[in-house]
XYZ file of C-alpha atoms in Angstrom:
680
model
C 0.000 0.000 0.000
C 1.166 3.541 -0.766
C -0.144 7.066 -1.097
C -0.286 6.550 -4.875
C -3.255 4.215 -4.362
C -5.244 7.159 -2.954
C -5.233 9.087 -6.240
C -8.823 10.079 -7.199
C -10.628 7.812 -9.625
C -10.964 10.555 -12.255
C -7.198 11.101 -12.258
C -6.588 7.367 -12.617
C -8.962 7.167 -15.577
C -7.410 10.217 -17.250
C -3.911 8.791 -16.990
C -4.981 5.322 -18.153
C -6.737 6.818 -21.203
C -3.712 8.954 -22.074
C -1.302 6.027 -21.781
C -3.606 3.965 -24.007
C -3.256 6.717 -26.627
C 0.536 6.545 -26.183
C 0.412 2.800 -26.831
C -1.549 3.428 -30.041
C 1.169 5.857 -31.114
C 3.883 3.263 -30.460
C 1.914 0.586 -32.326
C 1.724 2.778 -35.432
C 5.470 3.356 -35.186
C 5.951 -0.423 -34.756
C 7.668 0.023 -31.390
C 6.908 -1.792 -28.145
C 6.806 -0.425 -24.616
C 9.713 -2.670 -23.679
C 11.916 -1.106 -26.350
C 10.948 2.380 -25.160
C 11.770 1.352 -21.597
C 15.214 0.079 -22.576
C 16.054 3.168 -24.653
C 15.020 5.720 -22.008
C 16.600 3.874 -19.062
C 19.977 3.588 -20.837
C 20.066 7.274 -21.835
C 20.937 9.278 -18.717
C 20.841 12.594 -20.623
C 17.071 12.393 -21.221
C 17.370 13.027 -24.962
C 15.534 9.816 -25.825
C 12.673 10.819 -23.551
C 12.494 14.239 -25.205
C 12.502 12.835 -28.757
C 9.810 10.246 -27.983
C 7.517 12.856 -26.442
C 8.210 15.238 -29.332
C 7.039 12.612 -31.848
C 4.051 11.790 -29.637
C 3.018 15.471 -29.522
C 3.146 15.659 -33.331
C 1.048 12.488 -33.487
C -1.638 14.053 -31.261
C -2.045 17.314 -33.199
C -2.385 15.412 -36.493
C -4.634 12.639 -35.210
C -8.213 12.574 -36.491
C -10.902 11.666 -33.968
C -14.014 9.530 -34.342
C -16.072 12.367 -35.813
C -13.547 13.055 -38.560
C -12.040 16.159 -36.954
C -8.780 16.795 -35.150
C -8.560 16.289 -31.412
C -9.578 19.285 -29.324
C -7.027 21.407 -27.511
C -8.058 20.085 -24.105
C -7.719 16.479 -25.270
C -4.273 17.058 -26.760
C -2.968 18.824 -23.658
C -4.510 16.251 -21.313
C -3.029 13.274 -23.186
C 0.392 14.845 -23.572
C 0.549 16.119 -19.985
C -0.483 12.785 -18.482
C 2.019 10.801 -20.558
C 4.773 13.331 -19.775
C 4.115 13.102 -16.043
C 3.839 9.310 -16.194
C 7.230 8.921 -17.878
C 8.779 11.561 -15.602
C 7.602 9.573 -12.572
C 9.138 6.393 -13.987
C 12.420 8.085 -14.933
C 12.946 11.060 -12.581
C 16.615 11.555 -13.543
C 15.915 11.805 -17.267
C 12.779 13.869 -16.671
C 14.690 16.421 -14.599
C 17.250 16.889 -17.370
C 14.662 17.879 -19.992
C 11.927 19.337 -17.747
C 12.196 22.874 -19.152
C 12.201 21.632 -22.751
C 9.118 19.496 -22.131
C 7.289 22.426 -20.551
C 8.136 24.586 -23.561
C 6.860 21.809 -25.822
C 3.574 21.775 -23.894
C 3.212 25.555 -24.316
C 3.841 25.221 -28.052
C 1.083 22.624 -28.344
C -1.260 24.915 -26.429
C -0.675 27.867 -28.773
C -0.904 25.747 -31.902
C -4.155 24.010 -30.929
C -5.760 27.311 -29.911
C -5.684 28.509 -33.520
C -4.722 25.874 -36.045
C -3.833 27.265 -39.476
C -5.880 24.634 -41.291
C -8.973 24.937 -39.087
C -8.977 28.493 -37.747
C -10.196 29.232 -34.235
C -10.819 26.134 -32.144
C -14.488 25.167 -32.110
C -16.052 25.468 -28.662
C -19.119 23.826 -27.225
C -22.276 25.917 -27.767
C -23.677 27.541 -24.621
C -26.667 25.877 -22.993
C -29.272 28.607 -22.587
C -32.068 28.632 -20.048
C -34.458 27.764 -22.859
C -32.354 24.667 -23.555
C -32.533 23.718 -19.866
C -36.320 23.978 -19.986
C -36.420 21.913 -23.173
C -34.188 19.170 -21.747
C -36.046 18.875 -18.438
C -39.528 19.031 -19.975
C -38.502 16.363 -22.515
C -37.185 14.120 -19.743
C -40.430 14.599 -17.811
C -42.542 13.937 -20.899
C -40.765 10.669 -21.749
C -39.942 9.533 -18.196
C -40.427 5.826 -17.616
C -38.582 5.336 -14.309
C -37.533 7.266 -11.217
C -33.993 7.579 -12.572
C -35.232 9.905 -15.334
C -36.201 12.491 -12.717
C -32.750 12.176 -11.143
C -31.277 12.899 -14.578
C -33.416 16.039 -14.852
C -32.225 17.254 -11.442
C -28.610 16.576 -12.422
C -29.027 18.640 -15.596
C -30.496 21.568 -13.650
C -27.837 21.571 -10.939
C -25.056 21.244 -13.527
C -26.298 24.495 -15.089
C -26.520 26.314 -11.754
C -23.128 24.895 -10.715
C -21.545 26.061 -14.001
C -20.913 22.542 -15.253
C -18.911 21.359 -12.244
C -19.614 17.665 -12.789
C -17.187 16.393 -10.156
C -18.881 18.550 -7.515
C -22.410 17.698 -8.696
C -21.903 13.947 -8.458
C -20.667 14.230 -4.849
C -23.434 16.489 -3.508
C -24.879 15.241 -0.226
C -28.253 15.823 1.400
C -26.686 17.216 4.558
C -25.105 20.021 2.501
C -28.482 21.689 1.900
C -29.743 24.236 4.419
C -32.100 27.220 4.518
C -30.460 30.605 5.072
C -32.084 33.967 5.836
C -32.969 35.961 2.759
C -35.182 33.392 1.078
C -32.513 31.060 -0.250
C -31.254 27.523 0.092
C -27.517 27.347 0.591
C -25.553 24.457 -0.893
C -22.194 23.694 0.694
C -19.710 21.443 -1.113
C -16.025 20.608 -1.193
C -14.451 20.733 -4.675
C -12.437 17.739 -5.816
C -9.224 19.644 -6.533
C -9.151 21.753 -3.364
C -9.462 21.029 0.339
C -11.444 24.180 1.108
C -15.192 24.157 1.562
C -17.206 26.315 -0.829
C -20.848 27.121 -1.363
C -23.469 28.668 -3.630
C -26.963 30.077 -3.210
C -30.065 28.533 -4.786
C -33.362 30.379 -5.197
C -36.721 29.085 -6.271
C -37.718 30.167 -9.755
C -40.617 32.638 -9.925
C -43.045 30.562 -12.011
C -41.484 27.966 -14.314
C -41.248 24.490 -12.693
C -38.911 23.161 -15.406
C -36.101 25.650 -14.752
C -36.556 25.954 -10.991
C -33.632 24.148 -9.283
C -35.627 23.525 -6.107
C -38.567 21.955 -7.931
C -36.537 19.510 -10.019
C -34.558 18.620 -6.894
C -37.763 18.088 -4.906
C -39.226 15.802 -7.585
C -36.031 13.729 -7.719
C -35.813 13.342 -3.929
C -39.517 12.492 -3.655
C -38.920 9.567 -6.023
C -35.614 8.427 -4.516
C -36.091 4.722 -3.738
C -33.493 4.098 -1.016
C -31.599 6.062 1.661
C -28.053 7.313 1.316
C -25.831 10.329 1.770
C -25.642 11.359 -1.890
C -28.300 13.338 -3.732
C -27.438 11.444 -6.915
C -27.034 7.773 -5.929
C -25.933 6.734 -9.429
C -22.487 8.116 -8.550
C -22.399 6.894 -4.935
C -20.806 3.907 -3.218
C -17.688 3.791 -5.411
C -14.810 2.463 -3.290
C -11.542 4.290 -3.608
C -9.460 1.125 -3.442
C -9.776 -2.229 -5.160
C -9.970 -5.513 -3.348
C -6.452 -6.413 -4.436
C -5.116 -3.232 -2.827
C -6.892 -3.972 0.438
C -5.443 -7.482 0.520
C -1.860 -6.331 0.011
C 0.679 -8.141 2.166
C 2.411 -4.982 3.413
C 0.966 -5.550 6.861
C 2.826 -8.861 7.136
C 6.214 -7.281 6.349
C 8.290 -5.007 8.517
C 9.236 -1.516 7.421
C 12.808 -2.527 6.477
C 11.546 -5.490 4.445
C 9.075 -3.252 2.622
C 11.838 -0.739 1.907
C 14.125 -3.439 0.509
C 11.346 -4.749 -1.702
C 10.507 -1.297 -3.102
C 14.165 -0.509 -3.832
C 14.639 -3.871 -5.540
C 11.797 -3.242 -7.987
C 12.979 -1.724 -11.254
C 10.808 0.850 -13.035
C 8.721 -0.597 -15.851
C 6.537 0.805 -18.589
C 3.549 -1.210 -17.486
C 0.338 0.530 -18.498
C -1.511 1.940 -15.473
C -4.951 0.415 -15.078
C -7.625 1.957 -12.840
C -9.138 -0.541 -10.437
C -12.473 -2.060 -11.423
C -14.235 -0.423 -8.484
C -13.339 2.996 -9.870
C -14.516 2.251 -13.412
C -17.889 3.974 -13.003
C -18.201 6.987 -15.269
C -18.392 10.457 -13.763
C -20.987 13.166 -14.216
C -19.312 14.680 -17.296
C -19.438 11.458 -19.333
C -22.882 10.654 -17.920
C -24.241 14.052 -18.991
C -22.728 13.739 -22.472
C -24.495 10.415 -23.036
C -27.711 11.845 -21.594
C -27.617 14.835 -23.952
C -27.252 12.520 -26.938
C -30.321 10.590 -25.765
C -32.380 13.719 -25.096
C -31.538 15.241 -28.482
C -33.313 12.308 -30.132
C -36.551 12.673 -28.162
C -39.554 14.071 -30.080
C -40.269 16.693 -27.410
C -36.709 18.042 -27.674
C -36.770 18.132 -31.478
C -40.050 20.054 -31.547
C -38.742 22.663 -29.089
C -35.585 23.387 -31.099
C -32.899 22.161 -28.715
C -29.467 23.596 -29.524
C -27.378 21.041 -31.391
C -23.999 19.826 -30.195
C -24.492 20.472 -26.470
C -21.904 18.923 -24.154
C -21.237 18.996 -20.428
C -19.073 22.104 -20.950
C -22.082 23.904 -22.433
C -23.599 24.262 -18.965
C -20.684 26.350 -17.719
C -20.720 28.638 -20.742
C -24.505 28.987 -20.766
C -24.844 29.679 -17.048
C -22.062 32.261 -17.039
C -23.483 34.025 -20.113
C -26.960 34.158 -18.563
C -25.617 35.662 -15.330
C -23.444 38.150 -17.222
C -26.490 39.520 -19.070
C -27.189 41.891 -16.164
C -24.644 44.721 -15.995
C -25.246 45.210 -12.266
C -23.422 41.963 -11.458
C -19.649 42.053 -11.136
C -18.003 39.925 -13.879
C -15.488 38.362 -11.506
C -18.332 37.020 -9.351
C -20.021 35.629 -12.442
C -16.862 33.688 -13.283
C -15.980 32.647 -9.722
C -19.482 31.570 -8.657
C -19.098 29.336 -5.616
C -15.343 29.853 -5.628
C -15.042 31.696 -2.345
C -13.498 30.011 0.637
C -15.515 29.017 3.719
C -12.638 27.356 5.566
C -10.703 30.463 6.541
C -10.544 31.743 10.094
C -12.425 34.867 9.022
C -15.151 32.980 7.165
C -17.962 34.449 9.317
C -16.713 38.005 8.759
C -16.274 37.382 5.036
C -19.701 35.766 4.754
C -21.443 38.805 6.212
C -19.558 41.461 4.265
C -18.196 40.434 0.906
C -18.939 36.868 -0.141
C -22.461 35.542 -0.582
C -23.938 38.984 -1.237
C -22.479 38.884 -4.745
C -23.198 35.177 -5.098
C -26.842 35.806 -4.225
C -27.037 38.364 -7.022
C -25.753 35.782 -9.498
C -28.163 33.153 -8.129
C -31.150 35.508 -8.434
C -30.233 36.304 -12.021
C -29.911 32.610 -12.888
C -33.268 31.800 -11.266
C -35.109 34.616 -13.033
C -35.363 37.217 -10.264
C -34.159 40.787 -9.989
C -30.472 40.558 -8.943
C -31.006 43.056 -6.131
C -34.125 41.712 -4.368
C -37.445 39.915 -4.709
C -36.449 36.256 -4.364
C -38.162 34.182 -1.687
C -38.885 30.608 -0.682
C -42.320 28.969 -0.402
C -43.390 27.360 2.860
C -46.477 25.829 4.478
C -47.349 28.701 6.824
C -50.247 29.806 4.603
C -52.113 26.553 5.416
C -54.181 26.182 8.575
C -53.327 23.640 11.263
C -55.630 20.822 10.104
C -54.543 21.076 6.479
C -50.896 21.350 7.442
C -51.149 18.114 9.434
C -52.425 16.365 6.294
C -49.651 17.894 4.225
C -47.032 16.692 6.704
C -48.393 13.135 6.482
C -48.147 13.333 2.701
C -44.645 14.752 3.063
C -43.520 11.837 5.256
C -44.922 9.424 2.680
C -43.311 11.033 -0.364
C -39.923 11.719 1.235
C -39.683 8.429 3.142
C -36.189 7.742 1.771
C -34.708 11.069 2.897
C -36.065 11.496 6.419
C -36.575 9.557 9.641
C -33.198 7.766 9.840
C -30.827 7.671 12.830
C -27.924 8.416 10.470
C -27.948 12.213 10.222
C -26.259 12.361 6.817
C -29.155 10.412 5.252
C -31.752 12.997 6.265
C -32.715 16.317 4.755
C -32.856 19.356 6.988
C -36.496 19.844 8.205
C -36.597 23.409 6.874
C -35.310 22.272 3.484
C -37.889 19.486 3.481
C -40.714 21.954 4.121
C -39.538 24.201 1.280
C -39.302 21.265 -1.135
C -42.754 19.983 -0.146
C -44.294 23.432 -0.625
C -42.594 23.646 -4.027
C -44.016 20.256 -5.049
C -47.549 21.271 -4.089
C -47.244 24.677 -5.729
C -46.223 23.246 -9.119
C -48.242 20.013 -9.111
C -50.976 21.376 -11.460
C -48.343 22.218 -14.103
C -46.790 18.763 -13.776
C -50.200 17.118 -14.108
C -51.011 19.141 -17.211
C -47.599 18.348 -18.675
C -48.159 14.586 -18.535
C -51.039 12.999 -16.667
C -49.711 9.425 -16.631
C -46.096 10.141 -15.678
C -44.471 8.069 -12.899
C -44.312 11.186 -10.738
C -48.023 12.030 -11.079
C -48.998 8.397 -10.513
C -46.858 8.339 -7.378
C -48.565 11.479 -6.031
C -52.047 10.068 -6.683
C -51.080 6.758 -5.104
C -49.848 8.536 -1.965
C -53.065 10.552 -1.827
C -55.060 7.331 -2.038
C -53.161 5.821 0.886
C -54.078 8.845 3.039
C -57.681 8.973 1.710
C -57.101 12.423 0.229
C -58.561 13.741 -3.008
C -56.615 15.316 -5.848
C -58.933 18.319 -5.619
C -57.593 18.987 -2.110
C -54.045 19.075 -3.429
C -55.082 21.555 -6.113
C -56.699 23.733 -3.434
C -53.467 23.691 -1.436
C -51.579 24.671 -4.586
C -53.791 27.721 -5.164
C -53.396 28.787 -1.524
C -49.603 28.482 -1.588
C -49.376 30.258 -4.938
C -51.382 33.189 -3.599
C -49.038 33.411 -0.602
C -45.898 33.040 -2.741
C -47.005 35.652 -5.313
C -48.712 38.390 -3.252
C -50.513 41.183 -5.149
C -48.278 44.119 -6.008
C -48.780 47.490 -4.333
C -50.788 50.043 -6.284
C -48.822 52.883 -7.843
C -49.026 55.396 -10.637
C -48.683 53.520 -13.949
C -48.152 54.529 -17.535
C -50.283 53.181 -20.359
C -47.598 50.685 -21.380
C -47.119 49.472 -17.820
C -50.878 49.183 -17.371
C -51.139 47.047 -20.508
C -48.326 44.782 -19.383
C -49.841 44.407 -15.925
C -53.255 43.666 -17.423
C -51.682 40.971 -19.575
C -50.036 39.440 -16.497
C -53.342 39.497 -14.618
C -55.146 37.818 -17.510
C -52.399 35.220 -17.767
C -52.645 34.541 -14.034
C -56.446 34.292 -14.207
C -56.149 31.898 -17.128
C -53.786 29.717 -15.118
C -56.140 29.759 -12.134
C -59.021 28.866 -14.438
C -57.050 25.889 -15.710
C -56.488 24.803 -12.115
C -60.196 25.115 -11.334
C -61.118 23.141 -14.440
C -58.657 20.467 -13.401
C -60.262 20.370 -9.960
C -63.695 20.027 -11.550
C -62.439 17.180 -13.705
C -61.129 15.405 -10.619
C -64.448 15.838 -8.805
C -66.366 14.521 -11.791
C -64.089 11.507 -12.048
C -64.637 10.804 -8.358
C -68.401 11.074 -8.731
C -68.295 8.772 -11.726
C -66.429 6.159 -9.683
C -69.033 6.363 -6.920
C -71.831 5.890 -9.447
C -73.652 9.122 -8.572
C -73.251 10.817 -11.904
C -75.365 10.491 -15.014
C -74.364 8.541 -18.114
C -73.300 11.755 -19.849
C -70.467 12.228 -17.401
C -69.430 8.575 -17.793
C -69.407 9.023 -21.546
C -67.344 12.202 -21.222
C -64.838 10.469 -18.968
C -64.520 7.523 -21.363
C -64.025 9.898 -24.275
C -61.304 11.766 -22.377
C -59.544 8.536 -21.477
C -59.767 7.308 -25.068
C -58.277 10.570 -26.345
C -55.489 10.306 -23.800
C -54.758 6.716 -24.857
C -54.627 7.805 -28.496
C -52.170 10.570 -27.624
C -50.113 8.175 -25.545
C -49.965 5.642 -28.378
C -48.937 8.341 -30.847
C -45.978 9.329 -28.663
C -43.023 6.985 -29.153
C -41.529 5.547 -26.024
C -38.187 6.751 -24.907
C -35.462 4.686 -26.540
C -33.553 4.008 -23.385
C -33.020 1.015 -21.171
C -34.347 1.025 -17.649
C -31.651 2.115 -15.218
C -30.098 -0.681 -13.182
C -30.633 -0.837 -9.425
C -28.577 -2.140 -6.563
C -29.879 -5.136 -4.642
C -30.062 -3.160 -1.396
C -32.257 -0.562 -3.115
C -34.777 -3.183 -4.214
C -34.722 -4.699 -0.717
C -35.500 -1.317 0.859
C -38.315 -0.613 -1.608
C -39.848 -4.044 -1.046
C -40.164 -3.639 2.723
C -40.796 0.125 3.101
C -42.736 1.363 0.053
C -46.229 2.642 0.877
C -48.225 0.949 -0.470
C -46.032 -2.123 -0.735
C -44.879 -3.102 -4.197
C -47.113 -6.191 -4.232
C -50.125 -3.997 -3.330
C -49.367 -1.067 -5.618
C -51.292 -0.443 -8.815
C -48.481 1.579 -10.420
C -45.730 -1.073 -10.317
C -45.545 -3.043 -13.552
C -45.730 -6.824 -13.550
C -42.183 -7.130 -14.882
C -40.703 -4.978 -12.093
C -42.795 -6.759 -9.458
C -41.667 -10.175 -10.723
C -38.017 -9.121 -10.772
C -38.157 -7.506 -7.323
C -39.986 -10.467 -5.769
C -37.359 -12.941 -6.932
C -34.437 -10.637 -6.086
C -35.630 -10.263 -2.487
C -36.256 -14.005 -2.200
C -32.772 -14.913 -3.419
C -31.262 -12.350 -1.019
C -33.162 -13.972 1.868
C -31.557 -17.314 1.050
C -28.052 -15.843 1.289
C -28.431 -14.476 4.836
C -26.699 -17.123 7.001
C -28.185 -15.910 10.299
C -31.643 -15.053 9.056
C -33.291 -11.685 9.687
C -36.042 -10.180 11.814
C -38.016 -7.154 10.658
C -40.834 -5.587 12.649
C -42.800 -2.779 10.918
C -43.847 -1.480 14.352
C -40.242 -0.765 15.330
C -39.399 2.972 15.503
C -36.141 2.274 13.635
C -37.781 0.010 11.052
C -36.432 1.810 7.971
C -32.874 1.834 9.303
C -33.120 -1.874 10.198
C -34.410 -2.715 6.719
C -31.539 -0.816 5.119
C -28.908 -2.493 7.317
C -30.254 -5.977 6.559
C -30.473 -5.115 2.854
C -26.829 -4.052 2.701
C -25.779 -7.278 4.426
C -27.981 -9.374 2.129
C -26.536 -7.661 -0.944
C -22.996 -8.356 0.231
C -23.688 -12.044 0.934
C -25.541 -12.526 -2.359
C -22.746 -11.032 -4.447
C -20.177 -13.104 -2.539
C -22.169 -16.254 -3.269
C -22.420 -15.415 -6.967
C -18.702 -14.623 -7.128
C -17.968 -18.046 -5.626
C -20.105 -19.551 -8.387
C -18.106 -17.700 -11.043
C -20.665 -14.984 -11.772
C -19.848 -11.257 -11.932
C -23.485 -10.105 -11.765
C -24.073 -6.944 -9.716
C -27.291 -5.249 -10.870
C -30.708 -6.629 -9.991
C -31.617 -7.980 -13.420
C -28.357 -9.848 -13.938
C -28.404 -11.191 -10.363
C -31.933 -12.567 -10.754
C -30.984 -14.160 -14.060
C -27.872 -15.795 -12.583
C -29.653 -17.026 -9.444
C -32.555 -18.400 -11.460
C -30.126 -20.409 -13.582
C -28.506 -21.804 -10.429
C -31.932 -22.633 -9.011
C -32.967 -24.536 -12.135
C -29.699 -26.466 -12.007
C -30.405 -27.471 -8.390
C -27.493 -25.544 -6.859
C -29.739 -23.632 -4.433
C -31.169 -26.721 -2.727
C -28.714 -26.437 0.179
C -29.560 -22.762 0.699
C -33.278 -23.570 0.578
C -32.940 -26.317 3.200
C -30.939 -24.031 5.498
C -33.452 -21.213 5.082
C -36.328 -23.591 5.854
C -34.630 -24.618 9.095
C -34.098 -20.999 10.121
C -37.710 -20.210 9.244
C -39.185 -22.928 11.471
C -36.731 -22.139 14.284
C -37.961 -18.523 14.375
C -34.758 -16.948 13.093
C -36.608 -15.446 10.117
C -39.312 -12.851 10.769
C -40.568 -11.624 7.412
C -43.481 -9.136 7.273
C -44.125 -10.058 3.637
C -47.360 -12.019 3.101
C -46.808 -15.596 2.036
C -48.751 -15.043 -1.184
C -46.350 -12.263 -2.262
C -43.290 -14.555 -2.191
C -42.159 -16.801 -5.061
C -43.547 -20.375 -4.953
C -40.204 -21.920 -3.940
C -40.171 -19.817 -0.739
C -43.713 -20.507 0.463
C -43.579 -22.916 3.413
C -47.117 -22.529 4.775
C-alpha cells in the first residue's frame, strides 16, 4: 500500500486513457513499450525521452478523432501532460534533465491548438441557454419511464446552476443543503481539486417548474427509492481502493523489508490500469451520453434544442446568462461558488463580501431581480388541520430522505418543508404536462393511501401560490405598464381557471367512480380517457433502457414502500416479478436469518442495514459460483439459472430450518413470495 493508491478515480482514468493513446502511437510506429523502456533507461541525458515525447506530440495534433475532426485542444494537452508526467515519474533523472524543454513543448502545443492554421479558431461547445434547460427537463419529464429519469433532470439543472462542475455535482450530499435567511437555500460542497469548503446560493424560480432548481430537486428526492448520503445515488458507493489493494501483504512485512522490496523493484513501462471499483463513469461522461439521448426525443426536437451540447455547455450557458445583467460584477459571475468558507475569518467574510455577490448571481440565474425579490415557499399559509395532512403526505413522499438515525441520510427539516411546498405549488403544471407520468402516478397513489382527493391538493396549490405571489402594491402607472400588468393578470387568471377546471375534472371523475353521476359524465370520462390513450400511443416511447438498481435498493423498496410493491397499482408486472425474486434470493443468502418488525421505531434503518448485508452475501455467493453479476436484473438471471440447475437446494434447506426455528421474521405475506419460498 502507498499514497499513490489514494489518487482520485478521475485522475486514474485520465492517466490510463492517455497512456492507451501513447500505446496506439507506439503501435503505429511499430515500437513496443519494452523497447521504449530500454532506450530511455539507458540514456541518462534524457534526450531519448524528449525525442519520444516530441514525436508523440506531433502524433496528437495530427490525429483525427471519431467524428472526422482533429482532437480538441483540451484532449491534446490532457493526453500529452499525463504521458509526460507518467514517464517523468518512472524516470525522474531523465525527466529532470529535460523538464524545461518538455514544458516549452507543452506551451507550443497549447498555442498551436488554440488557432490551427488549417482549421482556424478552435471550435467550442455551444452555450446551454435557459431555454435549452427547460427543453431538456420538460422532454425528460414527458418521456420519463422510471424514477432515474427524474434524477437525470435534477442533475441537468444543478449542472447548469453549478456552471458545469460535474465532479462537484456527483458528490453532492443531502446534509449540505440548508435554509439561510434571505429566502434562499444554501448548498455547501467541497471541490475535488481543493481542500477548502465552498458554497453557492439557490433560489426558487418565480413561475417555471422546469427551470426551478428547487422543484426539479424536490421531484427527484420524492422519487428516490433508497436512503443514502448522496443526492445522486448513481455516482455513490464507489470504493476508492480495489480488493487487491486492500489485501496487500504490506501488513505482514516489517518496514525494512518493505523498503528493501521497493528498492529492488525496477521501473517498468507497465500501463496503469484503474481498479475495477473505480470504473464507473463520472458526471461529465454521464451528462454527455444523456444529452445525446435527449436530443433524439420528439419533445426536444419540436422545441428546437441547440445542437452539439456537451457537459461544458452548462458552464458557458450559465455564465453568459448571469453576465447579461450589468449590475453583477463579472469576476463574481466567473468565480461563482469559488469563495473560501474554511478560513478563520469565514464568518466576517460571509457577512460582508462573499455571498452577497453570489446571491445576485443566483437571483439572475433563477429569473429574479439581482437586487431583491427572491423568496422561498413554505407551508405557513395553510391552517393547522390542512398542514397536518400535508405533513403526512410529506412523510410518505420523502420516506427515503427522512426519519433515519444516520444524520447524513436525512434532509434538513426546513429544506424538506420548502421542497414539499414547491411540489404542491407546481403540481398542477406537472399534471397538465403529462397525466400518466411516474411522478403524477406516485402522487395520486400517496393521496389514495391517506384517503385524500386530488382536488384537495389543487386547493393547497392555489393557496400556496397566492401566498408566494402576493398582489403588487398600487402605484401610478403609464399606459404601457398598465397594458403589461393587465396581460399578467389575464395570464394569471387563465392559469387559475385551468387549475379550477382540473379540480372540476377530478371531482367529476370521483363522482363517476361512486356511481352518482349520469351517463353523460361517464361518456365524457370515457371519451377523455380514449383521447389520452390515443395521444399516448402516438408518442413513441423513450429509446432508453431502464436504469439498473442495486440489490439493497430493491430490498429497501420491497419492505418500506407505501403501499407495498405487491399492493401497488403503479408497479408493472415485470418490475414486481423481478423484485420479488431478487428479495427471495437475497433472503436465502443471509446465514443468520433476519427479523423485521414494521412497528419498530427504527424500522427503515433496520431494513436498510439488513439489505446491505444481504446484498454483500448474495454477491459473494455469486462470485464463488463464477458470476460477476451486480445489478438486480443480472443477479436474478444468474440465481434463477442456479436454481434450475439445483445448486440452491442447500440454501433452501438451510433457510427452511431458520424459518421454522424462528430466526426469520418476514413481514411479507406468504402469497407475495415466489412459490419456492412458500412454506405454509
